[in-house]
mmCIF file of C-alpha atoms and ligand atoms in Angstrom:
data_model
loop_
_atom_site.group_PDB
_atom_site.id
_atom_site.type_symbol
_atom_site.label_atom_id
_atom_site.label_comp_id
_atom_site.label_asym_id
_atom_site.label_seq_id
_atom_site.Cartn_x
_atom_site.Cartn_y
_atom_site.Cartn_z
ATOM 1 C CA MET A 1 19.807 -2.959 74.756
ATOM 2 C CA ALA A 2 20.236 -2.256 71.071
ATOM 3 C CA ILE A 3 19.520 -5.084 68.630
ATOM 4 C CA SER A 4 22.620 -6.997 67.492
ATOM 5 C CA MET A 5 23.818 -7.069 63.872
ATOM 6 C CA ASP A 6 23.075 -10.767 63.570
ATOM 7 C CA GLU A 7 19.540 -10.309 64.846
ATOM 8 C CA LEU A 8 19.008 -7.396 62.521
ATOM 9 C CA TRP A 9 20.208 -9.452 59.530
ATOM 10 C CA LYS A 10 17.955 -12.346 60.512
ATOM 11 C CA GLN A 11 14.962 -10.041 60.832
ATOM 12 C CA PHE A 12 15.778 -8.392 57.516
ATOM 13 C CA CYS A 13 16.068 -11.769 55.756
ATOM 14 C CA GLU A 14 12.607 -12.787 57.003
ATOM 15 C CA ASN A 15 11.118 -9.543 55.777
ATOM 16 C CA LEU A 16 12.851 -9.903 52.451
ATOM 17 C CA THR A 17 11.442 -13.405 52.000
ATOM 18 C CA ASN A 18 7.944 -12.014 52.380
ATOM 19 C CA ALA A 19 8.484 -9.063 50.041
ATOM 20 C CA ASP A 20 7.229 -9.584 46.490
ATOM 21 C CA SER A 21 6.617 -6.206 44.900
ATOM 22 C CA SER A 22 8.815 -3.314 43.873
ATOM 23 C CA GLU A 23 7.104 -1.143 46.546
ATOM 24 C CA ALA A 24 7.867 -3.753 49.210
ATOM 25 C CA PHE A 25 11.530 -3.810 48.174
ATOM 26 C CA GLU A 26 11.710 -0.033 48.293
ATOM 27 C CA GLN A 27 10.171 0.016 51.774
ATOM 28 C CA LEU A 28 12.754 -2.488 52.989
ATOM 29 C CA ARG A 29 15.511 -0.361 51.525
ATOM 30 C CA ILE A 30 14.212 2.689 53.419
ATOM 31 C CA ARG A 31 13.585 0.739 56.593
ATOM 32 C CA TYR A 32 17.093 -0.705 56.800
ATOM 33 C CA LEU A 33 19.333 1.459 54.676
ATOM 34 C CA GLY A 34 17.622 4.887 54.670
ATOM 35 C CA LYS A 35 19.075 7.847 56.570
ATOM 36 C CA LYS A 36 17.025 6.901 59.572
ATOM 37 C CA GLY A 37 17.184 3.216 58.732
ATOM 38 C CA GLU A 38 17.892 0.459 61.236
ATOM 39 C CA ILE A 39 21.310 -0.503 59.877
ATOM 40 C CA THR A 40 22.330 3.127 59.477
ATOM 41 C CA GLY A 41 21.159 3.534 63.091
ATOM 42 C CA LEU A 42 23.736 0.990 64.244
ATOM 43 C CA LEU A 43 26.420 3.556 63.611
ATOM 44 C CA LYS A 44 25.032 5.586 66.479
ATOM 45 C CA ASN A 45 26.319 2.893 68.824
ATOM 46 C CA MET A 46 29.869 3.733 67.822
ATOM 47 C CA GLY A 47 30.097 6.492 70.372
ATOM 48 C CA ALA A 48 29.720 3.952 73.215
ATOM 49 C CA LEU A 49 32.636 1.884 71.967
ATOM 50 C CA ALA A 50 36.273 2.086 72.881
ATOM 51 C CA ALA A 51 38.350 3.855 70.217
ATOM 52 C CA ASP A 52 40.166 0.678 69.133
ATOM 53 C CA GLN A 53 36.866 -1.185 68.562
ATOM 54 C CA ARG A 54 35.246 1.525 66.483
ATOM 55 C CA ARG A 55 37.078 0.749 63.256
ATOM 56 C CA GLU A 56 36.209 -2.921 63.337
ATOM 57 C CA TYR A 57 32.604 -2.130 64.246
ATOM 58 C CA GLY A 58 32.296 0.421 61.450
ATOM 59 C CA GLN A 59 33.622 -2.109 58.942
ATOM 60 C CA LYS A 60 31.092 -4.697 60.128
ATOM 61 C CA VAL A 61 28.200 -2.247 59.781
ATOM 62 C CA ASN A 62 29.355 -1.327 56.290
ATOM 63 C CA GLU A 63 29.660 -4.970 55.373
ATOM 64 C CA LEU A 64 26.108 -5.551 56.647
ATOM 65 C CA LYS A 65 24.898 -2.560 54.665
ATOM 66 C CA GLU A 66 26.450 -3.902 51.473
ATOM 67 C CA ARG A 67 25.076 -7.400 52.067
ATOM 68 C CA THR A 68 21.615 -5.968 52.662
ATOM 69 C CA GLU A 69 21.797 -3.758 49.590
ATOM 70 C CA LYS A 70 22.925 -6.683 47.474
ATOM 71 C CA ALA A 71 20.194 -8.974 48.815
ATOM 72 C CA ILE A 72 17.463 -6.426 48.055
ATOM 73 C CA THR A 73 18.797 -5.745 44.549
ATOM 74 C CA GLU A 74 19.072 -9.448 43.705
ATOM 75 C CA LYS A 75 15.611 -10.285 44.969
ATOM 76 C CA ALA A 76 14.106 -7.263 43.149
ATOM 77 C CA MET A 77 15.836 -8.331 39.949
ATOM 78 C CA GLN A 78 14.551 -11.902 40.262
ATOM 79 C CA ALA A 79 11.015 -10.604 40.871
ATOM 80 C CA HIS A 80 11.289 -8.351 37.843
ATOM 81 C CA VAL A 81 12.410 -11.218 35.615
ATOM 82 C CA LYS A 82 9.527 -13.356 36.901
ATOM 83 C CA GLU A 83 7.059 -10.541 36.195
ATOM 84 C CA VAL A 84 8.332 -10.121 32.619
ATOM 85 C CA GLU A 85 8.177 -13.872 32.070
ATOM 86 C CA ARG A 86 4.627 -13.899 33.385
ATOM 87 C CA LYS A 87 3.634 -11.120 30.976
ATOM 88 C CA ILE A 88 5.297 -12.900 28.052
ATOM 89 C CA ALA A 89 3.499 -16.119 28.941
ATOM 90 C CA MET A 90 0.187 -14.258 28.922
ATOM 91 C CA THR A 91 0.808 -12.657 25.515
ATOM 92 C CA PRO A 92 -0.852 -14.609 22.688
ATOM 93 C CA LYS A 93 1.719 -16.388 20.567
ATOM 94 C CA PHE A 94 2.287 -14.469 17.352
ATOM 95 C CA ASP A 95 5.454 -14.779 15.365
ATOM 96 C CA LEU A 96 5.692 -12.734 12.205
ATOM 97 C CA THR A 97 8.816 -14.582 11.147
ATOM 98 C CA GLN A 98 7.066 -17.935 11.088
ATOM 99 C CA PRO A 99 6.027 -19.037 7.610
ATOM 100 C CA LEU A 100 2.277 -19.321 7.121
ATOM 101 C CA LYS A 101 1.227 -22.934 7.350
ATOM 102 C CA LEU A 102 -0.422 -23.166 3.948
ATOM 103 C CA GLU A 103 -0.278 -26.499 2.227
ATOM 104 C CA GLU A 104 0.913 -24.759 -0.900
ATOM 105 C CA GLY A 105 1.316 -21.217 -2.162
ATOM 106 C CA SER A 106 -0.953 -19.745 -4.790
ATOM 107 C CA TYR A 107 -1.026 -16.971 -7.333
ATOM 108 C CA HIS A 108 -3.076 -13.837 -6.855
ATOM 109 C CA PRO A 109 -6.345 -14.018 -8.852
ATOM 110 C CA ILE A 110 -5.237 -11.049 -10.963
ATOM 111 C CA THR A 111 -1.991 -12.819 -11.841
ATOM 112 C CA LEU A 112 -4.024 -15.836 -12.899
ATOM 113 C CA VAL A 113 -6.299 -13.951 -15.301
ATOM 114 C CA GLN A 114 -3.361 -11.908 -16.553
ATOM 115 C CA ARG A 115 -1.545 -15.109 -17.456
ATOM 116 C CA ASP A 116 -4.670 -16.482 -19.136
ATOM 117 C CA CYS A 117 -4.934 -13.370 -21.291
ATOM 118 C CA GLU A 118 -1.228 -13.334 -22.055
ATOM 119 C CA LYS A 119 -1.377 -16.922 -23.248
ATOM 120 C CA ILE A 120 -4.357 -16.246 -25.473
ATOM 121 C CA PHE A 121 -2.929 -13.078 -26.998
ATOM 122 C CA ALA A 122 0.508 -14.631 -27.425
ATOM 123 C CA SER A 123 -1.145 -17.417 -29.409
ATOM 124 C CA MET A 124 -2.610 -14.703 -31.659
ATOM 125 C CA GLY A 125 0.791 -13.191 -32.362
ATOM 126 C CA PHE A 126 0.904 -10.421 -29.738
ATOM 127 C CA THR A 127 4.083 -9.660 -27.775
ATOM 128 C CA ILE A 128 3.854 -8.987 -24.034
ATOM 129 C CA GLU A 129 5.394 -5.705 -22.948
ATOM 130 C CA ASP A 130 6.275 -4.197 -19.597
ATOM 131 C CA TYR A 131 6.135 -0.507 -18.751
ATOM 132 C CA ASP A 132 6.851 1.927 -15.907
ATOM 133 C CA GLU A 133 4.413 2.753 -13.122
ATOM 134 C CA ILE A 134 5.818 6.264 -12.751
ATOM 135 C CA VAL A 135 5.340 8.177 -15.981
ATOM 136 C CA ASP A 136 5.330 11.749 -17.224
ATOM 137 C CA ASP A 137 2.463 13.934 -18.326
ATOM 138 C CA TYR A 138 3.404 13.544 -21.988
ATOM 139 C CA HIS A 139 3.084 9.763 -22.053
ATOM 140 C CA CYS A 140 0.049 9.570 -19.784
ATOM 141 C CA PHE A 141 -1.898 12.330 -21.512
ATOM 142 C CA GLU A 142 -0.378 14.524 -24.215
ATOM 143 C CA ALA A 143 0.778 11.715 -26.518
ATOM 144 C CA LEU A 144 -2.729 10.259 -26.205
ATOM 145 C CA ASN A 145 -4.378 13.330 -27.616
ATOM 146 C CA ILE A 146 -5.336 14.619 -24.167
ATOM 147 C CA PRO A 147 -3.916 18.129 -24.008
ATOM 148 C CA LYS A 148 -3.521 20.111 -20.791
ATOM 149 C CA HIS A 149 -6.850 21.238 -19.320
ATOM 150 C CA HIS A 150 -8.825 18.726 -21.428
ATOM 151 C CA PRO A 151 -11.912 17.646 -19.454
ATOM 152 C CA ALA A 152 -11.008 13.958 -20.041
ATOM 153 C CA ARG A 153 -8.253 14.466 -17.471
ATOM 154 C CA ASP A 154 -10.853 14.981 -14.738
ATOM 155 C CA MET A 155 -11.692 11.273 -14.839
ATOM 156 C CA GLN A 156 -8.090 10.395 -14.185
ATOM 157 C CA ASP A 157 -6.992 12.323 -11.145
ATOM 158 C CA THR A 158 -3.966 10.577 -9.729
ATOM 159 C CA TYR A 159 -0.975 10.862 -7.413
ATOM 160 C CA TYR A 160 1.681 13.338 -8.483
ATOM 161 C CA LEU A 161 5.316 13.329 -7.492
ATOM 162 C CA THR A 162 6.976 16.592 -6.525
ATOM 163 C CA ASN A 163 9.030 16.485 -9.738
ATOM 164 C CA GLY A 164 5.865 16.583 -11.867
ATOM 165 C CA GLN A 165 5.829 12.882 -12.701
ATOM 166 C CA LEU A 166 2.764 10.843 -11.802
ATOM 167 C CA LEU A 167 1.567 7.327 -11.106
ATOM 168 C CA LYS A 168 0.108 6.097 -14.366
ATOM 169 C CA THR A 169 -3.653 6.267 -14.496
ATOM 170 C CA HIS A 170 -4.020 3.782 -17.327
ATOM 171 C CA THR A 171 -1.936 1.329 -19.305
ATOM 172 C CA SER A 172 -2.540 3.502 -22.387
ATOM 173 C CA ALA A 173 0.404 5.517 -21.022
ATOM 174 C CA ALA A 174 2.704 2.942 -22.633
ATOM 175 C CA GLN A 175 1.227 3.212 -26.148
ATOM 176 C CA ASN A 176 3.571 5.908 -27.383
ATOM 177 C CA ALA A 177 6.769 4.252 -26.141
ATOM 178 C CA ILE A 178 5.773 0.888 -27.599
ATOM 179 C CA MET A 179 4.871 2.359 -30.998
ATOM 180 C CA ARG A 180 8.219 4.162 -31.026
ATOM 181 C CA LYS A 181 10.062 1.040 -29.975
ATOM 182 C CA TYR A 182 8.640 -1.334 -32.597
ATOM 183 C CA GLY A 183 7.015 0.772 -35.311
ATOM 184 C CA ALA A 184 4.323 -0.762 -37.538
ATOM 185 C CA PRO A 185 3.093 -3.415 -38.089
ATOM 186 C CA LEU A 186 2.652 -4.094 -34.391
ATOM 187 C CA ARG A 187 0.693 -6.393 -32.094
ATOM 188 C CA ALA A 188 1.357 -5.959 -28.394
ATOM 189 C CA ILE A 189 -0.323 -6.247 -25.038
ATOM 190 C CA PHE A 190 0.946 -4.528 -21.924
ATOM 191 C CA PRO A 191 -0.532 -5.403 -18.558
ATOM 192 C CA GLY A 192 0.156 -3.058 -15.658
ATOM 193 C CA ARG A 193 -0.818 -1.567 -12.353
ATOM 194 C CA CYS A 194 -2.678 1.732 -12.513
ATOM 195 C CA PHE A 195 -3.525 4.330 -9.899
ATOM 196 C CA ARG A 196 -6.251 6.890 -9.448
ATOM 197 C CA ASN A 197 -7.302 9.215 -6.715
ATOM 198 C CA GLU A 198 -10.590 7.398 -6.048
ATOM 199 C CA SER A 199 -12.800 6.932 -3.043
ATOM 200 C CA THR A 200 -13.053 3.195 -2.638
ATOM 201 C CA ASP A 201 -16.213 1.113 -2.630
ATOM 202 C CA ALA A 202 -17.213 -2.374 -3.818
ATOM 203 C CA CYS A 203 -16.251 -1.528 -7.392
ATOM 204 C CA HIS A 204 -13.653 1.253 -7.132
ATOM 205 C CA GLU A 205 -10.085 1.075 -5.921
ATOM 206 C CA ASN A 206 -7.217 3.537 -6.062
ATOM 207 C CA THR A 207 -4.917 0.757 -7.307
ATOM 208 C CA PHE A 208 -6.026 -1.650 -10.007
ATOM 209 C CA PHE A 209 -4.778 -3.563 -13.015
ATOM 210 C CA GLN A 210 -5.440 -3.101 -16.688
ATOM 211 C CA MET A 211 -4.173 -4.782 -19.785
ATOM 212 C CA GLU A 212 -3.761 -2.611 -22.831
ATOM 213 C CA GLY A 213 -3.552 -4.025 -26.298
ATOM 214 C CA ILE A 214 -2.772 -2.459 -29.647
ATOM 215 C CA MET A 215 -2.752 -3.854 -33.117
ATOM 216 C CA ILE A 216 -1.469 -1.722 -35.975
ATOM 217 C CA ASP A 217 -1.255 -2.902 -39.535
ATOM 218 C CA GLU A 218 -2.578 -2.193 -43.001
ATOM 219 C CA ASN A 219 -6.370 -2.432 -43.302
ATOM 220 C CA ILE A 220 -7.156 -2.913 -39.631
ATOM 221 C CA SER A 221 -10.818 -2.217 -38.914
ATOM 222 C CA ILE A 222 -13.417 -2.488 -36.162
ATOM 223 C CA SER A 223 -14.178 -6.056 -37.304
ATOM 224 C CA ASN A 224 -10.654 -7.087 -36.289
ATOM 225 C CA LEU A 225 -11.179 -5.456 -32.924
ATOM 226 C CA ILE A 226 -14.461 -7.276 -32.285
ATOM 227 C CA TYR A 227 -13.008 -10.595 -33.417
ATOM 228 C CA PHE A 228 -9.993 -10.389 -31.088
ATOM 229 C CA MET A 229 -12.003 -9.247 -28.088
ATOM 230 C CA LYS A 230 -14.667 -11.933 -28.474
ATOM 231 C CA THR A 231 -12.096 -14.659 -28.978
ATOM 232 C CA MET A 232 -10.117 -13.588 -25.951
ATOM 233 C CA LEU A 233 -13.080 -13.227 -23.578
ATOM 234 C CA SER A 234 -14.631 -16.529 -24.603
ATOM 235 C CA GLU A 235 -11.283 -18.225 -23.931
ATOM 236 C CA VAL A 236 -10.912 -16.593 -20.521
ATOM 237 C CA PHE A 237 -14.400 -17.561 -19.401
ATOM 238 C CA GLN A 238 -14.336 -20.870 -21.245
ATOM 239 C CA ARG A 239 -17.761 -20.197 -22.719
ATOM 240 C CA ASP A 240 -19.401 -17.978 -25.259
ATOM 241 C CA ILE A 241 -19.984 -14.802 -23.258
ATOM 242 C CA LYS A 242 -22.467 -12.049 -23.953
ATOM 243 C CA VAL A 243 -20.921 -8.724 -24.941
ATOM 244 C CA ARG A 244 -22.319 -5.392 -26.038
ATOM 245 C CA LEU A 245 -20.628 -2.462 -27.698
ATOM 246 C CA ARG A 246 -21.711 1.087 -26.882
ATOM 247 C CA PRO A 247 -20.263 4.293 -28.206
ATOM 248 C CA GLY A 248 -17.737 5.714 -25.779
ATOM 249 C CA PHE A 249 -15.530 8.755 -25.813
ATOM 250 C CA PHE A 250 -11.800 8.533 -25.290
ATOM 251 C CA PRO A 251 -9.614 11.193 -26.909
ATOM 252 C CA PHE A 252 -7.100 8.607 -28.138
ATOM 253 C CA VAL A 253 -9.545 6.554 -30.217
ATOM 254 C CA GLU A 254 -11.993 7.440 -32.967
ATOM 255 C CA PRO A 255 -14.511 5.902 -33.046
ATOM 256 C CA GLY A 256 -14.416 4.811 -29.419
ATOM 257 C CA PHE A 257 -16.485 2.113 -27.703
ATOM 258 C CA GLU A 258 -17.354 0.633 -24.380
ATOM 259 C CA LEU A 259 -17.345 -3.128 -24.515
ATOM 260 C CA ASP A 260 -19.504 -4.544 -21.730
ATOM 261 C CA ILE A 261 -20.003 -8.129 -20.670
ATOM 262 C CA SER A 262 -23.075 -9.345 -18.847
ATOM 263 C CA CYS A 263 -22.424 -9.491 -15.107
ATOM 264 C CA LEU A 264 -21.456 -13.033 -14.224
ATOM 265 C CA ILE A 265 -22.123 -12.496 -10.539
ATOM 266 C CA CYS A 266 -25.835 -11.725 -10.826
ATOM 267 C CA GLY A 267 -26.347 -13.119 -14.327
ATOM 268 C CA GLY A 268 -27.495 -9.729 -15.578
ATOM 269 C CA LYS A 269 -30.190 -9.101 -12.940
ATOM 270 C CA GLY A 270 -28.338 -6.270 -11.252
ATOM 271 C CA CYS A 271 -26.194 -6.263 -8.091
ATOM 272 C CA PRO A 272 -23.802 -3.883 -6.267
ATOM 273 C CA SER A 273 -20.842 -5.123 -8.344
ATOM 274 C CA CYS A 274 -22.472 -3.995 -11.588
ATOM 275 C CA LYS A 275 -24.180 -0.942 -10.082
ATOM 276 C CA ASN A 276 -27.481 -2.750 -10.631
ATOM 277 C CA SER A 277 -27.217 -2.461 -14.406
ATOM 278 C CA GLY A 278 -26.624 -6.141 -15.180
ATOM 279 C CA TRP A 279 -23.609 -5.168 -17.263
ATOM 280 C CA LEU A 280 -20.004 -4.634 -16.388
ATOM 281 C CA GLU A 281 -17.874 -2.193 -18.273
ATOM 282 C CA LEU A 282 -14.951 -4.401 -19.040
ATOM 283 C CA CYS A 283 -13.127 -3.149 -22.022
ATOM 284 C CA PRO A 284 -13.142 0.303 -23.530
ATOM 285 C CA CYS A 285 -11.678 0.230 -26.994
ATOM 286 C CA GLY A 286 -11.629 1.842 -30.391
ATOM 287 C CA MET A 287 -9.688 2.714 -33.516
ATOM 288 C CA ILE A 288 -6.469 4.508 -32.630
ATOM 289 C CA HIS A 289 -6.737 8.244 -33.297
ATOM 290 C CA PRO A 290 -4.422 9.455 -36.092
ATOM 291 C CA ASN A 291 -2.863 12.019 -33.710
ATOM 292 C CA VAL A 292 -1.810 9.171 -31.455
ATOM 293 C CA LEU A 293 -0.348 7.167 -34.322
ATOM 294 C CA LYS A 294 1.529 10.259 -35.516
ATOM 295 C CA ALA A 295 2.897 10.936 -32.031
ATOM 296 C CA GLY A 296 4.130 7.319 -32.063
ATOM 297 C CA GLY A 297 5.907 7.855 -35.372
ATOM 298 C CA ILE A 298 3.476 5.687 -37.382
ATOM 299 C CA ASP A 299 2.642 6.524 -40.997
ATOM 300 C CA THR A 300 -1.107 7.224 -40.883
ATOM 301 C CA GLU A 301 -1.450 7.023 -44.670
ATOM 302 C CA LYS A 302 -0.454 3.407 -44.596
ATOM 303 C CA TYR A 303 -1.515 2.090 -41.201
ATOM 304 C CA THR A 304 -4.539 1.984 -38.950
ATOM 305 C CA GLY A 305 -4.994 0.171 -35.703
ATOM 306 C CA PHE A 306 -7.194 -0.643 -32.763
ATOM 307 C CA ALA A 307 -6.552 -0.343 -29.049
ATOM 308 C CA PHE A 308 -8.281 -1.645 -25.980
ATOM 309 C CA GLY A 309 -7.863 -1.200 -22.250
ATOM 310 C CA LEU A 310 -9.059 -4.340 -20.544
ATOM 311 C CA GLY A 311 -9.887 -4.060 -16.842
ATOM 312 C CA LEU A 312 -7.885 -6.984 -15.493
ATOM 313 C CA THR A 313 -9.156 -6.374 -11.977
ATOM 314 C CA ARG A 314 -12.755 -6.409 -13.213
ATOM 315 C CA LEU A 315 -12.047 -9.502 -15.238
ATOM 316 C CA ALA A 316 -10.683 -11.326 -12.186
ATOM 317 C CA MET A 317 -13.793 -10.327 -10.203
ATOM 318 C CA MET A 318 -16.030 -11.641 -12.943
ATOM 319 C CA LYS A 319 -14.146 -14.849 -13.426
ATOM 320 C CA TYR A 320 -13.903 -15.763 -9.744
ATOM 321 C CA GLY A 321 -17.128 -14.176 -8.489
ATOM 322 C CA ILE A 322 -15.325 -11.714 -6.214
ATOM 323 C CA LYS A 323 -17.965 -9.264 -5.025
ATOM 324 C CA ASP A 324 -15.804 -6.567 -3.472
ATOM 325 C CA ILE A 325 -12.832 -5.142 -5.366
ATOM 326 C CA ARG A 326 -11.151 -4.236 -2.062
ATOM 327 C CA ASP A 327 -10.614 -7.916 -1.264
ATOM 328 C CA LEU A 328 -8.040 -8.035 -4.047
ATOM 329 C CA ASN A 329 -5.675 -5.569 -2.395
ATOM 330 C CA SER A 330 -6.416 -6.716 1.142
ATOM 331 C CA GLY A 331 -3.511 -9.132 1.452
ATOM 332 C CA ASN A 332 -6.005 -11.448 3.132
ATOM 333 C CA LEU A 333 -4.692 -14.916 2.357
ATOM 334 C CA LYS A 334 -7.955 -16.524 3.376
ATOM 335 C CA SER A 335 -9.634 -15.004 0.347
ATOM 336 C CA LEU A 336 -6.665 -14.708 -1.965
ATOM 337 C CA SER A 337 -5.232 -18.183 -1.613
ATOM 338 C CA GLN A 338 -8.341 -19.961 -2.857
ATOM 339 C CA PHE A 339 -7.482 -19.645 -6.494
ATOM 340 C CA VAL A 340 -4.914 -22.379 -6.939
ATOM 341 C CA GLN A 341 -4.632 -23.325 -10.556
HETATM 342 N N1 DAH B 401 -7.185 4.164 -20.941
HETATM 343 C C1 DAH B 401 -8.604 4.195 -20.762
HETATM 344 C C2 DAH B 401 -8.954 4.299 -19.295
HETATM 345 O O1 DAH B 401 -8.296 3.739 -18.480
HETATM 346 C C3 DAH B 401 -9.224 2.959 -21.316
HETATM 347 C C4 DAH B 401 -9.131 2.810 -22.794
HETATM 348 C C5 DAH B 401 -10.159 3.283 -23.572
HETATM 349 C C6 DAH B 401 -8.044 2.213 -23.388
HETATM 350 C C7 DAH B 401 -10.142 3.128 -24.933
HETATM 351 C C8 DAH B 401 -8.005 2.042 -24.764
HETATM 352 C C9 DAH B 401 -9.083 2.498 -25.512
HETATM 353 O O2 DAH B 401 -6.987 1.493 -25.403
HETATM 354 O O3 DAH B 401 -9.035 2.327 -26.850
HETATM 355 O O4 DAH B 401 -9.910 4.929 -18.965
#
């Protein structure tokens, strides 16, 4: 005797209760609703029925089919939701939208030294200027007495845009525009982000900060340059720091110098941050080349001037004892948020 619909439903419900995986649900679907499935098989009994009972029987089988289908789908859906919830519960809690639980925010170490320098130079009558990060070849090189194919360009390989513009390699790129804007006499500093195509290590980065300064007036000499640099550095480090001046070549100054300060990390003994020399190149400088003054529209008969390109990134490393330049661009708040002032 064939199994009744009620018995079949009961049996199916028991099996469904025990099923807990997507494979188990699929097997139930095949077992009961497949072409050769048990519910589908009930239709075979139709032939034994009287014609007037067939319709009612067929409807009942269809109703059972639908109920079964619905029950499997619902249970599978519930199991799926549970599985997703389980996976979510196992995922470590990480919410990018949550604010970091720092007691208080802090400035980046480079911002801090930049502000120190700005304050000091402002007190000495310098204005603080801003300038673009994307510049053209003329401002970055030509106006600075660095013609095309000059070997000095090799030191300053950078990132070029398809339209021929480039990311500025040094803050000197602003000199021409600032001379043209204000004319002489002029005292200005212009901090900025610079870029170079560099392989990175403890003391090189492809993105770093400099602060350029120029002073143009009548009778400006190297003595003025040394005075301003010494005053500024002693203020920043809050002590009388050791400096040395070496001859240095930069096409936009004549004479040109390298101003070094003794490495504050190793005290001059030599370490990876100072390439074991005990000194850190901090501030190349010199007397502005007449070609540069002329390009800036300055009367070279009447005026002379000095310029310097302070390594703000280097200065921050010195001041705060940061051994690896890469920490500064890391975005790592553990290291960068220590410098609350
Ligand atoms: N712009 C130069 C560089 O980044 C640095 C520099 C040298 C700037 C001498 C100056 C200077 O103003 O006088 O390599």
